[in-house]
Amino acid sequence: MITVRTAITASPLTNPSAQPLQELNTIAEIPKEEYILKCTSACAGCSDSLALRYVLKAAGADTVLVVPACCTSVIQGIYPNTAFNVPVYNIAFGAAAACASGMSNAFRAAGKKTNVIVYAGDGGTLDIGIQAMSGAFERGTDFLYVCYDNEAYGNTGMQRSSGTPLGAKTTTTPTGKTDAKKDIDAIIAAHNPPYQATACAAYPQDIFKKVQKALTFRGPTFLHILAPCPPGWRYSTEKSVEMGKLAVKTGMWVLYEREYGKLTISPQSKAAMRKPLPLEDYLAPQGRFKGIDSKTVEILKQRLAKNLVKLAAEEAEP
Amino acid sequence: MKKIATGNKAVAEAVRQVVPGVVAAYPITPQTEIVEQIAEFVSSGELKSRYIAVESEHSAMAACIGASITGTRTFTATSSHGLLYMHEMTNWAAGARLPIVMANVNRSLGPGWNIWAEHTDAMQERDTGWLQVYVSSVQEAYDATLMAFRIAEHNDVLLPVMVNLDGFTLSHIMQPLETVEPGDFIPPLHLAHAIDVKNPAGYGGLTGPDQQFRFRWDIERSLRDSVKVIEATEKEFVKRFGRKYGFTEDYCCEDADVVVVSMGTLGKEAEVAVDLLRKDGIKAGSMRLRWFRPFPKLNLKGKQVVVIDRDYSFGRGGILATEIMAQTKEEIFSVIAGLGGQEVTYDDIADFVRNRRIGEEFWFGVSTRV
């Protein structure tokens, strides 16, 4: 991994106003404050709202969420009610990072330290929002961009996005997607942000810690959260956490952090990489992979293995 | 202070004086000089603003929206394809009731690539909820930009304002400019619905069929209310700075038998045409429309009307002509002239009047010579 310091990291390296990091041993140590109240219109078993709950617990009250069109635009509830207890600015599909860019600059110009957090789906990040996001990262915008990834356009009824994995059925890939998932993390890495990480909704403590850490940096930071989706992935609603854990334990999804370009694989994935579960354990319970042919499974396995080798090699770099 | 400036520099000078907290912009000919000048002001420290060099016009407007909702004064400038590229966000800005001010340097739309003056770009924004003013001189570009901030930020308006100036024929033409000290003519912005982390609220979330129309009506109500705010602002402007503006600039209209209605720089040519026609004993007048949104009540009763459109709605007609026909019973002669920077002289305009065929449409340079 080449770590060229850009203008982003030439500014003071960390945010002096940030809260000191808490070392968490148990979930009971996570703050009691709730910013997602108990009246969202999320689907049963929704892991987007689960992940957001911990993102906001880590960020605290001095936070504005910028939300493009996505499931999170819907789960807030219907005007005049909202289930979210931080200011939420809803914005058009491709515009979240640009809107956050203006907001962050305005807050900083006014001397305010308010966290500006984009909370966007995979469609709004990997597809329609990628230009605005790339621009905001290149300009060194002081914000956290969270992409919660349910690997399709969930809000509109599960059409394929560039985040949909190879072989997965969606309403626009009825026989399974023939293209691979876009590697958005590599694209973000190419912008040399001071901090980027992956997470999974099944590991809320990990989300909490990574958000807290991301907010200590000045400049653009990125968190990519895998968010299992019962209606989209076609599994029963009580299995969201199990699906997330299987994604990590099979190595299909790897948890890591990249701080100033230096990769550290998170303990959960380290453990999984020593003896990954067979990929079939992850694919079989999901309706979206029903009837997937063995050749496609083989390609998925090869890519998974290649990715694990690549990440292990990057981590081993001095 | 008296100086010589282009239309673009005049806009930039007004922006420097009102000190927006955030300017987010993307270059496009013939607007670029505005944002280059502002970037220069920011980098030299003359203007204490944050200049965000965004990667597209869509992002320029999105960034202005994000900045504006914090209660920060914002400005951007664009033209032609840039304006069309941000169209989704111009709707958002008005719907979100944000007092963003934007200069639009009117330019033709492709294909082909044509960088010269035409009004079709801004006309395609007419239903967005933005206020639109069209100017005809360097001085007016400056004055209108100053007034745009006061009008947009007024509590009875809280809608974005677009200041339109013709590409090249005004953006790049040098004329005398007298600047003023705006002082409390531009009071600090107090945005009642600004984001407040101590009082969290949701903005622009799901809104049902039982509510959405109320927000749409609110935009219209404010556009109607903006009429008196514009009048009061222009009245205050003449009182403080001595230059008088209105919804239209009328020249020899009172006793006229025939009135030329136009917008932008062609309106100044029309005044010269009126002088020529009057020498020939034709009682002509010129009415230059300044505010296109809100669209004013025009006093054209009993006059023959020649409308010059530097724009067109395909399948219907000249857009200004169509708007006027919707308002008045007087029949008009609709002239389509100046598209893509087509040269239109005051002699041409005098000819339009002399050879008018009321009730017909005439494409200058295409239709049989009148």
XYZ file of C-alpha atoms in Angstrom:
688
model
C 0.000 0.000 0.000
C 1.510 3.294 -1.053
C 0.803 5.962 1.497
C 1.254 9.278 -0.222
C 0.381 12.100 2.135
C -1.940 14.424 0.324
C -3.207 17.849 1.350
C -5.689 15.983 3.501
C -3.087 14.635 5.848
C -0.874 17.687 5.639
C -3.286 19.476 7.982
C -3.093 18.681 11.719
C -3.273 14.943 11.879
C -5.999 14.517 14.396
C -8.871 16.567 15.639
C -7.826 18.077 18.997
C -11.441 18.639 20.005
C -12.352 14.974 19.669
C -13.514 12.975 22.680
C -10.918 10.623 24.198
C -11.434 7.093 22.936
C -13.198 4.720 25.257
C -11.873 1.234 25.618
C -14.903 -1.007 25.552
C -14.888 -4.441 27.016
C -18.586 -5.182 26.964
C -21.615 -3.855 25.157
C -22.902 -2.608 28.546
C -20.260 0.111 28.437
C -21.795 1.709 25.357
C -23.632 4.952 26.225
C -27.284 4.604 27.187
C -28.372 7.630 25.116
C -30.591 6.649 22.221
C -30.719 8.724 19.036
C -32.885 6.224 17.166
C -36.192 6.129 18.979
C -38.534 3.148 19.117
C -40.846 4.152 16.292
C -38.903 3.744 13.082
C -40.651 2.401 10.015
C -37.837 -0.064 9.322
C -38.588 -3.613 8.176
C -38.428 -6.369 10.799
C -34.848 -7.510 11.229
C -33.419 -4.381 9.582
C -29.702 -4.122 10.249
C -29.410 -0.610 8.787
C -31.191 0.830 11.847
C -29.158 -1.445 14.130
C -25.900 -0.132 12.667
C -27.064 3.489 12.729
C -28.030 3.165 16.385
C -24.386 2.483 17.242
C -23.011 5.030 14.780
C -25.020 7.714 16.603
C -24.191 6.431 20.072
C -20.531 6.850 19.154
C -21.013 10.262 17.526
C -23.197 11.804 20.239
C -25.614 14.708 20.196
C -23.415 17.268 18.442
C -23.991 15.529 15.111
C -25.882 16.162 11.892
C -26.770 13.258 9.611
C -26.879 13.892 5.878
C -29.000 11.207 4.233
C -29.492 10.734 0.492
C -32.329 8.647 -0.917
C -31.987 5.199 0.710
C -33.707 2.989 3.268
C -32.706 5.484 5.951
C -34.817 8.175 4.248
C -37.783 5.908 4.862
C -37.125 4.571 8.336
C -37.114 8.067 9.887
C -40.898 8.017 9.713
C -43.387 10.302 7.996
C -43.661 14.068 8.426
C -44.389 15.623 10.904
C -42.827 12.792 12.915
C -39.251 11.579 13.004
C -37.706 8.713 14.925
C -34.246 10.267 14.878
C -33.070 12.433 17.720
C -30.286 14.266 15.894
C -30.825 16.761 13.052
C -31.239 14.875 9.781
C -30.777 16.610 6.459
C -32.335 14.615 3.649
C -30.890 15.335 0.227
C -31.174 14.070 -3.342
C -29.717 10.681 -4.274
C -26.375 11.718 -5.763
C -25.741 14.731 -3.580
C -25.003 13.588 -0.017
C -21.238 14.112 0.041
C -21.482 17.479 -1.712
C -24.195 18.641 0.679
C -22.075 17.488 3.635
C -19.133 19.316 2.113
C -21.023 22.623 2.206
C -22.356 21.888 5.674
C -18.985 20.972 7.132
C -17.353 24.069 5.672
C -20.139 26.274 7.025
C -19.870 24.767 10.524
C -16.080 25.079 10.569
C -16.267 28.659 9.256
C -18.614 29.424 12.168
C -16.167 27.791 14.604
C -18.452 24.817 15.293
C -17.102 21.292 15.792
C -20.397 19.554 14.964
C -19.851 16.116 13.407
C -21.150 15.946 9.852
C -21.928 12.324 9.003
C -23.218 11.096 5.668
C -25.249 7.944 6.121
C -25.829 6.487 2.671
C -26.632 3.139 1.101
C -24.575 1.275 -1.454
C -26.548 2.725 -4.385
C -26.048 6.285 -3.137
C -22.348 5.578 -2.569
C -21.040 3.104 -5.138
C -23.318 4.259 -7.967
C -25.083 7.620 -8.180
C -23.171 9.363 -5.368
C -19.634 8.285 -6.294
C -18.688 11.491 -8.099
C -19.773 13.776 -5.268
C -18.099 11.460 -2.756
C -14.829 11.354 -4.671
C -14.893 15.151 -4.912
C -15.526 15.594 -1.204
C -12.677 13.182 -0.305
C -10.282 14.815 -2.748
C -11.034 18.246 -1.240
C -10.242 17.021 2.260
C -13.756 17.679 3.574
C -13.928 17.271 7.346
C -16.643 14.630 7.618
C -17.380 10.956 8.165
C -18.948 9.083 5.278
C -20.752 5.920 6.341
C -21.905 3.556 3.631
C -24.261 0.893 4.953
C -24.240 -1.769 2.311
C -27.162 -4.135 1.852
C -25.847 -4.921 -1.613
C -28.842 -3.669 -3.643
C -31.378 -0.853 -3.976
C -33.405 -1.954 -0.974
C -35.712 1.031 -0.691
C -37.076 0.491 -4.201
C -37.478 -3.251 -3.802
C -34.048 -4.820 -4.386
C -32.678 -3.928 -7.776
C -29.016 -4.676 -8.448
C -26.437 -2.053 -7.534
C -22.723 -2.165 -8.215
C -22.485 -3.409 -4.615
C -24.489 -6.567 -5.413
C -22.176 -9.597 -5.298
C -21.627 -11.948 -8.208
C -24.350 -14.570 -8.455
C -26.919 -12.768 -6.275
C -30.480 -12.567 -7.568
C -32.191 -9.204 -7.495
C -35.297 -7.973 -9.300
C -33.094 -6.696 -12.145
C -30.746 -9.705 -12.118
C -33.404 -12.434 -11.882
C -30.952 -15.183 -12.821
C -28.116 -13.863 -10.659
C -25.687 -10.981 -11.140
C -23.039 -11.650 -13.746
C -20.637 -8.907 -12.600
C -18.487 -8.714 -9.485
C -19.099 -6.336 -6.558
C -17.401 -2.956 -7.017
C -14.439 -2.517 -4.668
C -15.400 0.848 -3.206
C -12.858 0.500 -0.389
C -10.009 0.407 -2.914
C -11.463 3.496 -4.583
C -11.630 5.293 -1.244
C -8.082 4.141 -0.431
C -6.923 5.781 -3.657
C -8.004 9.125 -2.139
C -5.598 8.592 0.786
C -8.014 9.511 3.561
C -6.520 9.593 7.062
C -8.871 6.806 8.178
C -11.106 4.221 6.583
C -12.582 1.036 7.962
C -15.012 -1.757 7.275
C -17.578 -3.010 9.749
C -20.631 -5.217 9.908
C -24.004 -4.624 11.547
C -23.585 -7.922 13.427
C -20.682 -6.407 15.403
C -22.079 -3.228 17.024
C -19.165 -2.739 19.441
C -16.790 -2.726 16.495
C -18.966 -0.125 14.729
C -19.030 1.984 17.883
C -15.248 1.909 18.272
C -14.556 2.620 14.613
C -16.940 5.580 14.480
C -15.410 7.006 17.647
C -11.982 6.628 16.121
C -13.002 8.057 12.735
C -14.303 11.192 14.431
C -10.910 11.871 16.022
C -9.432 12.623 12.604
C -9.632 15.900 10.810
C -10.499 15.386 7.162
C -12.576 12.810 5.316
C -13.059 9.389 6.889
C -14.970 6.389 5.592
C -16.784 3.506 7.219
C -18.195 0.712 5.075
C -20.756 -1.357 6.981
C -22.171 -4.610 5.638
C -25.886 -4.501 6.456
C -27.736 -7.812 5.971
C -31.273 -7.266 4.713
C -33.974 -9.921 5.336
C -36.360 -9.057 2.454
C -33.505 -8.392 0.041
C -31.304 -11.318 0.850
C -34.342 -13.529 1.421
C -33.754 -15.016 4.845
C -36.020 -14.921 7.889
C -36.022 -11.739 9.943
C -34.455 -13.132 13.142
C -31.264 -14.089 11.285
C -29.711 -10.685 10.464
C -26.980 -10.924 13.081
C -26.302 -14.529 12.155
C -25.990 -13.557 8.460
C -23.541 -10.764 9.310
C -21.452 -13.111 11.437
C -21.419 -15.733 8.676
C -20.222 -13.084 6.207
C -17.250 -12.384 8.477
C -16.587 -15.982 9.531
C -16.485 -17.217 5.927
C -14.183 -14.350 4.948
C -16.743 -13.003 2.462
C -16.599 -9.746 4.424
C -13.393 -8.685 6.130
C -13.278 -6.221 9.020
C -10.266 -3.919 9.000
C -9.030 -0.368 9.486
C -6.643 1.650 7.355
C -5.046 4.495 9.268
C -2.882 6.807 7.159
C -2.667 3.937 4.713
C -1.582 1.339 7.294
C -3.888 -1.653 7.298
C -4.892 -3.498 10.455
C -7.227 -6.453 10.170
C -9.743 -6.459 13.014
C -9.593 -9.325 15.553
C -12.917 -10.844 14.447
C -11.631 -11.258 10.905
C -8.160 -12.310 12.053
C -9.790 -15.187 13.908
C -11.946 -16.053 10.901
C -8.985 -15.975 8.525
C -7.154 -18.622 10.515
C -9.915 -21.126 9.739
C -12.675 -19.685 7.565
C -16.043 -21.428 7.483
C -16.970 -22.808 4.050
C -18.541 -20.121 1.840
C -21.598 -22.340 1.361
C -22.502 -21.724 5.027
C -23.074 -18.073 4.080
C -24.684 -18.625 0.674
C -27.076 -21.482 1.520
C -29.400 -19.692 3.979
C -29.954 -16.773 1.568
C -32.705 -16.936 -1.034
C -30.812 -14.537 -3.268
C -28.162 -17.227 -3.889
C -30.703 -20.045 -4.385
C -29.820 -22.102 -7.454
C -26.399 -20.463 -7.878
C -24.298 -22.672 -10.119
C -21.147 -24.347 -8.853
C -18.955 -22.435 -11.324
C -20.066 -19.094 -9.890
C -19.527 -20.380 -6.349
C -16.024 -21.419 -7.385
C -15.304 -17.914 -8.757
C -16.602 -16.368 -5.518
C -14.351 -18.693 -3.491
C -11.309 -17.863 -5.607
C -11.888 -14.130 -5.255
C -12.497 -14.485 -1.527
C -9.242 -16.381 -1.086
C -7.335 -13.893 -3.237
C -8.731 -11.005 -1.205
C -7.682 -12.583 2.089
C -4.150 -13.149 0.774
C -4.001 -9.582 -0.527
C -5.174 -8.077 2.790
C -2.823 -10.284 4.859
C 0.075 -9.228 2.621
C -0.848 -5.554 2.922
C -1.050 -5.847 6.702
C 2.364 -7.514 6.795
C 3.970 -4.581 4.945
C 6.266 -2.597 7.228
C -16.475 54.403 -5.835
C -16.320 54.684 -9.619
C -14.490 52.109 -11.702
C -14.658 50.265 -14.990
C -15.696 46.619 -14.857
C -17.169 43.754 -16.818
C -20.582 42.336 -15.892
C -18.854 39.339 -14.330
C -16.505 41.493 -12.221
C -19.445 43.623 -11.102
C -21.228 40.531 -9.765
C -18.060 39.352 -8.006
C -17.605 42.790 -6.438
C -21.130 42.737 -4.995
C -20.501 39.231 -3.613
C -17.265 40.414 -1.993
C -19.180 43.145 -0.206
C -21.931 40.937 1.240
C -19.412 38.337 2.519
C -21.065 34.935 2.031
C -19.768 32.317 4.482
C -19.524 29.740 1.712
C -19.130 30.005 -2.059
C -19.237 26.672 -3.904
C -18.705 26.827 -7.633
C -17.603 25.093 -10.792
C -16.204 26.848 -13.860
C -18.152 27.284 -17.089
C -17.824 29.807 -19.897
C -18.868 32.635 -19.863
C -19.391 32.652 -16.083
C -15.900 31.556 -15.018
C -14.611 35.081 -14.475
C -17.082 35.533 -11.589
C -15.806 32.561 -9.599
C -12.177 33.207 -10.535
C -12.521 36.721 -9.145
C -14.163 35.421 -5.962
C -11.437 32.767 -5.558
C -8.903 35.566 -5.936
C -10.663 37.677 -3.263
C -10.683 34.652 -0.902
C -7.064 33.742 -1.514
C -5.860 37.316 -1.038
C -7.818 37.568 2.209
C -10.036 40.381 0.925
C -13.036 38.099 1.331
C -13.391 35.971 4.438
C -15.385 33.166 2.844
C -14.820 29.478 2.317
C -14.476 28.761 -1.373
C -15.340 25.145 -2.226
C -14.045 24.183 -5.659
C -16.559 21.402 -6.244
C -16.339 18.762 -8.962
C -19.652 19.610 -10.706
C -22.525 22.066 -10.735
C -24.797 19.453 -9.173
C -22.395 19.408 -6.256
C -22.085 23.223 -6.303
C -25.770 23.601 -5.575
C -25.769 20.655 -3.139
C -22.879 22.251 -1.229
C -24.701 25.599 -1.162
C -27.754 23.790 0.230
C -25.677 22.083 2.937
C -24.047 25.369 3.891
C -27.221 27.436 3.710
C -29.199 25.192 6.048
C -26.684 25.957 8.804
C -27.768 29.614 8.497
C -24.774 30.634 6.396
C -25.013 33.086 3.481
C -24.130 31.293 0.241
C -23.452 32.179 -3.364
C -22.689 30.345 -6.571
C -22.541 31.178 -10.260
C -23.147 29.119 -13.357
C -24.334 29.160 -16.947
C -26.079 27.048 -19.560
C -25.251 23.332 -19.172
C -24.043 24.017 -15.642
C -27.468 25.334 -14.717
C -29.172 22.361 -16.320
C -26.801 19.943 -14.591
C -27.793 21.378 -11.202
C -31.503 21.379 -12.053
C -32.342 18.668 -9.522
C -30.685 20.697 -6.813
C -32.169 24.056 -7.833
C -35.547 22.472 -7.146
C -34.228 21.220 -3.814
C -32.901 24.647 -2.850
C -36.275 26.315 -3.401
C -38.219 23.470 -1.772
C -35.904 23.648 1.249
C -36.565 27.412 1.461
C -32.922 28.398 1.287
C -31.932 31.982 0.373
C -29.099 31.017 -1.970
C -28.079 33.666 -4.500
C -26.776 32.551 -7.883
C -25.567 34.470 -10.897
C -26.474 32.769 -14.149
C -24.695 34.020 -17.228
C -27.232 33.253 -19.935
C -25.865 30.985 -22.636
C -27.183 28.725 -25.357
C -27.598 24.957 -24.897
C -25.892 22.250 -26.912
C -25.615 20.727 -29.284
C -23.718 22.264 -30.969
C -21.299 23.821 -28.587
C -22.271 27.459 -28.530
C -21.098 29.723 -25.741
C -23.085 32.829 -26.676
C -26.107 34.501 -25.175
C -29.538 32.920 -24.991
C -32.165 32.822 -22.240
C -33.410 29.251 -22.699
C -31.084 28.029 -19.932
C -32.722 30.121 -17.207
C -36.196 29.702 -18.700
C -35.892 25.971 -18.089
C -35.654 26.849 -14.387
C -38.789 28.962 -14.353
C -40.957 26.426 -12.482
C -38.462 25.651 -9.721
C -39.507 28.315 -7.215
C -36.477 30.533 -7.803
C -36.906 34.261 -8.222
C -35.359 35.426 -11.484
C -34.143 38.883 -12.409
C -32.563 39.778 -15.791
C -30.179 42.702 -16.047
C -28.966 44.843 -18.939
C -25.870 46.722 -17.776
C -22.758 46.283 -15.653
C -24.182 48.680 -13.063
C -27.440 46.781 -12.938
C -25.607 43.445 -12.582
C -23.919 44.839 -9.467
C -27.035 46.478 -8.024
C -29.252 43.449 -8.691
C -26.752 41.095 -7.034
C -26.716 43.221 -3.877
C -30.500 43.409 -3.805
C -30.791 39.662 -4.500
C -29.281 38.839 -1.087
C -31.650 41.197 0.734
C -34.683 39.840 -1.103
C -33.752 36.135 -0.816
C -32.982 36.398 2.894
C -36.133 38.356 3.757
C -38.359 36.369 6.126
C -41.360 36.778 3.832
C -39.417 35.267 0.923
C -36.739 32.704 1.975
C -36.336 31.509 -1.579
C -33.280 31.455 -3.822
C -32.694 34.263 -6.305
C -31.078 33.965 -9.727
C -29.453 37.045 -11.251
C -29.301 36.625 -15.028
C -26.876 38.453 -17.259
C -26.312 37.857 -20.952
C -23.211 35.881 -21.910
C -20.470 38.035 -23.458
C -22.752 40.935 -24.428
C -22.830 41.776 -20.719
C -20.605 39.280 -18.873
C -17.517 40.378 -20.795
C -18.375 43.982 -21.714
C -16.687 46.770 -19.769
C -18.807 49.671 -18.586
C -18.565 52.244 -15.781
C -19.512 50.856 -12.369
C -20.278 52.838 -9.252
C -19.986 50.708 -6.120
C -21.638 51.541 -2.811
C -21.092 50.664 0.836
C -24.003 48.293 1.437
C -23.767 48.509 5.258
C -27.042 47.514 6.915
C -28.819 47.459 3.551
C -27.760 43.793 3.760
C -28.558 42.801 7.363
C -27.047 39.630 8.865
C -28.833 36.420 7.838
C -31.109 34.908 10.470
C -32.479 31.667 9.086
C -35.304 30.574 11.371
C -35.143 26.950 10.243
C -31.358 26.617 10.453
C -30.013 23.332 11.825
C -29.686 23.380 15.609
C -28.144 20.334 17.261
C -29.751 21.405 20.548
C -33.164 21.234 18.943
C -32.905 18.308 16.515
C -35.308 18.237 13.579
C -35.739 16.257 10.417
C -35.503 18.107 7.122
C -37.082 16.985 3.878
C -38.040 13.518 5.009
C -40.988 11.427 3.860
C -44.000 13.665 3.333
C -47.356 12.177 2.497
C -50.091 13.144 0.042
C -51.898 14.848 2.926
C -49.012 17.299 3.459
C -46.837 17.772 0.399
C -49.195 20.192 -1.329
C -49.045 22.496 1.716
C -45.293 22.943 1.210
C -45.853 23.574 -2.509
C -48.448 26.226 -1.704
C -46.056 27.811 0.784
C -43.554 28.334 -2.034
C -46.189 30.009 -4.188
C -47.432 32.140 -1.291
C -43.882 33.363 -0.687
C -43.380 34.107 -4.378
C -46.535 36.225 -4.246
C -45.305 37.904 -1.063
C -41.947 38.513 -2.720
C -43.577 41.168 -4.941
C -43.862 43.632 -2.083
C -40.423 42.677 -0.749
C -38.890 43.389 -4.163
C -40.730 46.715 -4.352
C -39.650 47.695 -0.835
C -36.049 46.659 -1.521
C -35.883 48.674 -4.741
C -37.469 51.647 -2.973
C -34.877 51.424 -0.188
C -32.122 51.074 -2.782
C -33.052 54.270 -4.626
C -33.373 56.090 -1.297
C -29.920 55.019 -0.160
C -27.968 54.818 -3.385
C -29.972 56.841 -5.923
C -30.534 54.244 -8.609
C -34.122 53.328 -9.433
C -35.319 49.885 -10.504
C -38.696 48.230 -10.964
C -40.270 45.049 -12.290
C -39.887 46.556 -15.751
C -37.828 49.362 -17.182
C -40.200 51.388 -19.320
C -38.975 53.748 -22.027
C -41.469 56.047 -23.824
C -44.301 53.618 -23.105
C -46.969 56.040 -21.894
C -48.063 57.497 -25.224
C -46.792 54.611 -27.339
C -48.953 52.846 -29.914
C -46.532 49.927 -30.128
C -44.380 48.560 -27.298
C -41.358 46.266 -27.645
C -41.117 43.831 -24.728
C -37.742 42.145 -24.221
C -35.279 41.037 -21.561
C -31.585 41.505 -20.874
C -29.231 43.457 -23.095
C -31.655 43.446 -26.043
C -33.813 45.754 -23.929
C -31.146 48.435 -24.196
C -30.965 47.995 -27.974
C -34.748 48.351 -28.056
C -34.486 51.798 -26.438
C -32.247 52.973 -29.288
C -34.690 51.429 -31.759
C -37.495 53.431 -30.098
C -35.522 56.668 -30.650
C -35.072 55.794 -34.341
C -38.748 54.922 -34.757
C -39.877 58.094 -33.018
C -37.733 60.124 -35.478
C -39.769 58.437 -38.228
C -42.975 59.426 -36.484
C -43.776 55.938 -35.132
C -44.957 56.207 -31.530
C -42.946 53.286 -30.152
C -41.949 52.382 -26.587
C -39.733 49.781 -24.903
C -40.640 47.707 -21.877
C -37.679 45.703 -20.598
C -38.883 42.975 -18.274
C -36.519 42.694 -15.281
C -38.285 40.200 -13.010
C -39.448 37.072 -14.794
C -40.318 35.285 -11.502
C -42.424 36.530 -9.880
C -43.961 37.520 -13.200
C -45.326 41.063 -12.901
C -48.636 42.477 -14.128
C -47.718 44.318 -17.332
C -49.640 47.374 -18.388
C -50.014 46.789 -22.138
C -53.694 47.703 -22.503
C -54.513 49.252 -25.833
C -50.968 48.828 -27.188
C -49.713 46.770 -30.047
C -47.039 44.478 -28.604
C -43.840 43.209 -30.192
C -42.203 40.579 -27.947
C -38.595 39.581 -28.558
C -37.731 36.153 -27.198
C -34.118 35.110 -26.841
C -35.394 31.613 -25.971
C -37.914 29.133 -27.248
C -40.229 26.400 -26.047
C -40.302 23.904 -28.894
C -43.802 23.016 -29.949
C -45.291 26.095 -28.314
C -43.507 29.390 -28.947
C -41.356 32.141 -27.514
C -41.506 31.714 -23.752
C -41.860 35.386 -22.881
C -44.477 35.810 -25.607
C -46.413 32.839 -24.238
C -46.334 34.258 -20.715
C -47.563 37.633 -21.943
C -50.329 36.075 -24.051
C -51.512 34.261 -20.941
C -51.881 37.582 -19.159
C -53.190 40.070 -21.693
C -55.890 40.114 -24.359
C -53.719 42.243 -26.632
C -52.472 40.361 -29.674
C -48.752 40.295 -30.116
C -46.103 39.949 -32.769
C -43.711 37.295 -31.467
C -40.107 37.649 -32.638
C -37.545 34.924 -31.953
C -34.165 36.615 -32.185
C -30.704 36.383 -30.670
C -30.569 32.614 -30.125
C -27.039 31.313 -29.598
C -25.677 34.859 -29.699
C -27.214 35.723 -33.090
C -26.508 39.403 -33.665
C -29.564 41.621 -33.267
C -28.991 45.358 -33.778
C -31.259 48.275 -32.898
C -31.887 48.662 -36.631
C -33.145 45.073 -36.701
C -35.443 45.782 -33.741
C -36.750 48.941 -35.453
C -37.474 46.765 -38.496
C -39.389 44.260 -36.352
C -41.612 47.137 -35.240
C -42.042 48.757 -38.664
C -42.942 45.454 -40.321
C -44.844 43.864 -37.440
C -47.520 41.305 -38.249
C -49.657 41.174 -35.150
C -50.783 37.662 -34.290
C -47.845 35.989 -36.002
C -44.505 34.475 -35.001
C -41.327 35.508 -36.755
C -37.944 33.768 -36.566
C -35.285 36.370 -37.278
C -32.926 35.110 -39.991
C -35.169 32.136 -40.821
C -38.643 33.429 -41.684
C -39.174 35.503 -44.801
C -37.724 38.949 -44.185
C -40.379 41.249 -42.759
